[in-house]
Amino acid sequence: MLPYLKQNHTSTIINMSSASSDYGVPELASYSASKFAVKGLTEALELELAQYGVRLCEVLPPFIATKMLNTQQKTAKVMTKLGRHLTAEEVITVIEKQVNQPRTHRTVGSLYSMLHCLSSVSPPVINRLFMKVLSR
């Protein structure tokens, strides 16, 4: 598929990441790790494929009210504190924005957008403290 995308010169690849790619989330370590990997892959391939006109971007939703999350036997404390107020439809709207106006990282929801901005400018020790408080 990648050879076709390179020949097209106007392709966009949209990866699904998560708010968990900004912070290591206690009780969701493997999930966070996989989303950190998606973010790193997106950033690396964005630079690598730019010469072919291929855009790479990602969507970073926080916890979404879905059947999968609602039927979990155990819920991470951070999920309980931050809540799951967004819907799959809100994520779809953001994906549509990425199709039309791609940005490397696009968040879903105003609360997480604010947290995402703060995480990029605050010292790592503050980010860790924030996650510690949310996971108690």
PDB file of C-alpha atoms in Angstrom:
ATOM      1  CA  MET A   1       0.000   0.000   0.000  1.00  0.00           C
ATOM      2  CA  LEU A   2       2.823   2.408   0.810  1.00  0.00           C
ATOM      3  CA  PRO A   3       4.204   2.363  -2.764  1.00  0.00           C
ATOM      4  CA  TYR A   4       0.774   3.452  -4.041  1.00  0.00           C
ATOM      5  CA  LEU A   5       0.537   6.231  -1.454  1.00  0.00           C
ATOM      6  CA  LYS A   6       4.008   7.473  -2.426  1.00  0.00           C
ATOM      7  CA  GLN A   7       3.012   7.638  -6.106  1.00  0.00           C
ATOM      8  CA  ASN A   8      -0.196   9.524  -5.346  1.00  0.00           C
ATOM      9  CA  HIS A   9       1.607  12.567  -3.807  1.00  0.00           C
ATOM     10  CA  THR A  10      -1.558  13.729  -2.004  1.00  0.00           C
ATOM     11  CA  SER A  11      -2.151  10.887   0.433  1.00  0.00           C
ATOM     12  CA  THR A  12      -2.928  11.207   4.122  1.00  0.00           C
ATOM     13  CA  ILE A  13      -2.498   8.451   6.695  1.00  0.00           C
ATOM     14  CA  ILE A  14      -4.486   8.964   9.898  1.00  0.00           C
ATOM     15  CA  ASN A  15      -3.410   6.927  12.917  1.00  0.00           C
ATOM     16  CA  MET A  16      -5.592   6.407  15.975  1.00  0.00           C
ATOM     17  CA  SER A  17      -3.641   7.125  19.101  1.00  0.00           C
ATOM     18  CA  SER A  18      -4.933   8.223  22.489  1.00  0.00           C
ATOM     19  CA  ALA A  19      -4.662  10.767  25.251  1.00  0.00           C
ATOM     20  CA  SER A  20      -2.708   7.987  26.961  1.00  0.00           C
ATOM     21  CA  SER A  21       0.189   8.761  24.606  1.00  0.00           C
ATOM     22  CA  ASP A  22       0.864  11.999  26.508  1.00  0.00           C
ATOM     23  CA  TYR A  23       1.027  10.487  29.986  1.00  0.00           C
ATOM     24  CA  GLY A  24       1.936   7.051  31.276  1.00  0.00           C
ATOM     25  CA  VAL A  25      -1.412   5.999  32.748  1.00  0.00           C
ATOM     26  CA  PRO A  26      -1.293   3.834  35.902  1.00  0.00           C
ATOM     27  CA  GLU A  27      -3.322   0.604  35.590  1.00  0.00           C
ATOM     28  CA  LEU A  28      -3.148   0.984  31.795  1.00  0.00           C
ATOM     29  CA  ALA A  29       0.607   0.607  31.285  1.00  0.00           C
ATOM     30  CA  SER A  30       0.545  -1.646  28.212  1.00  0.00           C
ATOM     31  CA  TYR A  31      -2.195   0.465  26.606  1.00  0.00           C
ATOM     32  CA  SER A  32      -0.193   3.661  27.247  1.00  0.00           C
ATOM     33  CA  ALA A  33       2.956   2.053  25.862  1.00  0.00           C
ATOM     34  CA  SER A  34       1.200   1.034  22.658  1.00  0.00           C
ATOM     35  CA  LYS A  35      -0.149   4.566  22.190  1.00  0.00           C
ATOM     36  CA  PHE A  36       3.287   6.108  22.837  1.00  0.00           C
ATOM     37  CA  ALA A  37       4.479   3.808  20.020  1.00  0.00           C
ATOM     38  CA  VAL A  38       1.735   5.030  17.665  1.00  0.00           C
ATOM     39  CA  LYS A  39       2.705   8.639  18.389  1.00  0.00           C
ATOM     40  CA  GLY A  40       6.393   7.937  17.736  1.00  0.00           C
ATOM     41  CA  LEU A  41       5.613   6.053  14.529  1.00  0.00           C
ATOM     42  CA  THR A  42       3.401   8.907  13.316  1.00  0.00           C
ATOM     43  CA  GLU A  43       6.067  11.531  13.986  1.00  0.00           C
ATOM     44  CA  ALA A  44       8.873   9.489  12.382  1.00  0.00           C
ATOM     45  CA  LEU A  45       6.911   8.522   9.269  1.00  0.00           C
ATOM     46  CA  GLU A  46       5.596  12.064   8.854  1.00  0.00           C
ATOM     47  CA  LEU A  47       9.178  13.236   8.352  1.00  0.00           C
ATOM     48  CA  GLU A  48      10.201  10.187   6.334  1.00  0.00           C
ATOM     49  CA  LEU A  49       7.289  10.297   3.875  1.00  0.00           C
ATOM     50  CA  ALA A  50       6.986  14.079   3.450  1.00  0.00           C
ATOM     51  CA  GLN A  51       9.297  13.938   0.423  1.00  0.00           C
ATOM     52  CA  TYR A  52       6.634  11.841  -1.349  1.00  0.00           C
ATOM     53  CA  GLY A  53       3.770  14.175  -0.488  1.00  0.00           C
ATOM     54  CA  VAL A  54       2.329  11.694   2.022  1.00  0.00           C
ATOM     55  CA  ARG A  55       0.921  13.370   5.142  1.00  0.00           C
ATOM     56  CA  LEU A  56       0.801  11.533   8.453  1.00  0.00           C
ATOM     57  CA  CYS A  57      -1.288  12.590  11.381  1.00  0.00           C
ATOM     58  CA  GLU A  58      -3.014  11.129  14.383  1.00  0.00           C
ATOM     59  CA  VAL A  59      -6.179  11.523  16.404  1.00  0.00           C
ATOM     60  CA  LEU A  60      -5.800  11.550  20.199  1.00  0.00           C
ATOM     61  CA  PRO A  61      -9.102  10.834  21.939  1.00  0.00           C
ATOM     62  CA  PRO A  62      -9.336  10.482  25.706  1.00  0.00           C
ATOM     63  CA  PHE A  63     -11.589   7.813  27.191  1.00  0.00           C
ATOM     64  CA  ILE A  64     -14.719   7.466  25.059  1.00  0.00           C
ATOM     65  CA  ALA A  65     -18.098   6.168  26.196  1.00  0.00           C
ATOM     66  CA  THR A  66     -18.193   2.877  24.295  1.00  0.00           C
ATOM     67  CA  LYS A  67     -19.571  -0.551  25.020  1.00  0.00           C
ATOM     68  CA  MET A  68     -16.024  -1.875  25.415  1.00  0.00           C
ATOM     69  CA  LEU A  69     -15.187   0.550  28.238  1.00  0.00           C
ATOM     70  CA  ASN A  70     -18.609   0.359  29.832  1.00  0.00           C
ATOM     71  CA  THR A  71     -18.411  -3.441  30.217  1.00  0.00           C
ATOM     72  CA  GLN A  72     -14.922  -3.619  31.747  1.00  0.00           C
ATOM     73  CA  GLN A  73     -14.782  -5.483  35.031  1.00  0.00           C
ATOM     74  CA  LYS A  74     -12.180  -3.095  36.438  1.00  0.00           C
ATOM     75  CA  THR A  75     -11.926   0.593  35.621  1.00  0.00           C
ATOM     76  CA  ALA A  76      -8.675   2.510  36.020  1.00  0.00           C
ATOM     77  CA  LYS A  77      -8.962   5.237  38.648  1.00  0.00           C
ATOM     78  CA  VAL A  78      -7.962   7.905  36.138  1.00  0.00           C
ATOM     79  CA  MET A  79     -10.960   6.907  33.974  1.00  0.00           C
ATOM     80  CA  THR A  80     -13.272   7.376  36.918  1.00  0.00           C
ATOM     81  CA  LYS A  81     -11.834  10.817  37.703  1.00  0.00           C
ATOM     82  CA  LEU A  82     -11.666  12.146  34.141  1.00  0.00           C
ATOM     83  CA  GLY A  83     -14.833  10.413  33.024  1.00  0.00           C
ATOM     84  CA  ARG A  84     -15.943   9.092  29.659  1.00  0.00           C
ATOM     85  CA  HIS A  85     -18.129  11.889  28.384  1.00  0.00           C
ATOM     86  CA  LEU A  86     -17.198  11.907  24.715  1.00  0.00           C
ATOM     87  CA  THR A  87     -18.911   9.780  22.096  1.00  0.00           C
ATOM     88  CA  ALA A  88     -17.625   7.864  19.096  1.00  0.00           C
ATOM     89  CA  GLU A  89     -19.422  10.397  16.894  1.00  0.00           C
ATOM     90  CA  GLU A  90     -17.255  13.186  18.332  1.00  0.00           C
ATOM     91  CA  VAL A  91     -14.161  11.195  17.416  1.00  0.00           C
ATOM     92  CA  ILE A  92     -15.484  10.723  13.871  1.00  0.00           C
ATOM     93  CA  THR A  93     -15.926  14.494  13.545  1.00  0.00           C
ATOM     94  CA  VAL A  94     -12.260  14.988  14.451  1.00  0.00           C
ATOM     95  CA  ILE A  95     -11.196  12.292  11.969  1.00  0.00           C
ATOM     96  CA  GLU A  96     -13.097  14.206   9.265  1.00  0.00           C
ATOM     97  CA  LYS A  97     -11.133  17.346  10.225  1.00  0.00           C
ATOM     98  CA  GLN A  98      -7.904  15.387   9.828  1.00  0.00           C
ATOM     99  CA  VAL A  99      -8.945  14.318   6.329  1.00  0.00           C
ATOM    100  CA  ASN A 100      -9.599  17.916   5.262  1.00  0.00           C
ATOM    101  CA  GLN A 101      -7.001  19.820   7.319  1.00  0.00           C
ATOM    102  CA  PRO A 102      -4.407  17.392   8.685  1.00  0.00           C
ATOM    103  CA  ARG A 103      -2.373  18.329  11.764  1.00  0.00           C
ATOM    104  CA  THR A 104       0.260  16.007  13.182  1.00  0.00           C
ATOM    105  CA  HIS A 105      -1.598  15.664  16.499  1.00  0.00           C
ATOM    106  CA  ARG A 106      -5.299  16.455  16.830  1.00  0.00           C
ATOM    107  CA  THR A 107      -7.041  16.009  20.154  1.00  0.00           C
ATOM    108  CA  VAL A 108     -10.681  15.200  20.837  1.00  0.00           C
ATOM    109  CA  GLY A 109     -12.637  17.201  23.411  1.00  0.00           C
ATOM    110  CA  SER A 110     -11.908  20.532  25.042  1.00  0.00           C
ATOM    111  CA  LEU A 111     -10.698  19.145  28.409  1.00  0.00           C
ATOM    112  CA  TYR A 112      -8.131  16.868  26.836  1.00  0.00           C
ATOM    113  CA  SER A 113      -7.101  19.582  24.346  1.00  0.00           C
ATOM    114  CA  MET A 114      -6.206  21.776  27.303  1.00  0.00           C
ATOM    115  CA  LEU A 115      -4.346  18.935  29.076  1.00  0.00           C
ATOM    116  CA  HIS A 116      -2.472  18.097  25.868  1.00  0.00           C
ATOM    117  CA  CYS A 117      -1.290  21.714  25.509  1.00  0.00           C
ATOM    118  CA  LEU A 118      -0.264  21.841  29.155  1.00  0.00           C
ATOM    119  CA  SER A 119       1.684  18.585  28.884  1.00  0.00           C
ATOM    120  CA  SER A 120       3.775  19.997  26.065  1.00  0.00           C
ATOM    121  CA  VAL A 121       4.856  23.086  28.028  1.00  0.00           C
ATOM    122  CA  SER A 122       4.980  21.870  31.628  1.00  0.00           C
ATOM    123  CA  PRO A 123       8.021  20.105  33.103  1.00  0.00           C
ATOM    124  CA  PRO A 124       7.856  16.281  33.166  1.00  0.00           C
ATOM    125  CA  VAL A 125       7.769  16.308  36.979  1.00  0.00           C
ATOM    126  CA  ILE A 126       4.479  18.258  36.870  1.00  0.00           C
ATOM    127  CA  ASN A 127       2.999  15.816  34.344  1.00  0.00           C
ATOM    128  CA  ARG A 128       3.946  12.873  36.567  1.00  0.00           C
ATOM    129  CA  LEU A 129       2.484  14.560  39.632  1.00  0.00           C
ATOM    130  CA  PHE A 130      -0.732  15.201  37.716  1.00  0.00           C
ATOM    131  CA  MET A 131      -1.067  11.512  36.782  1.00  0.00           C
ATOM    132  CA  LYS A 132      -0.251  10.481  40.355  1.00  0.00           C
ATOM    133  CA  VAL A 133      -3.087  12.621  41.695  1.00  0.00           C
ATOM    134  CA  LEU A 134      -5.541  11.314  39.090  1.00  0.00           C
ATOM    135  CA  SER A 135      -4.658   7.694  39.798  1.00  0.00           C
ATOM    136  CA  ARG A 136      -5.289   7.787  43.554  1.00  0.00           C
TER     137      ARG A 136
END
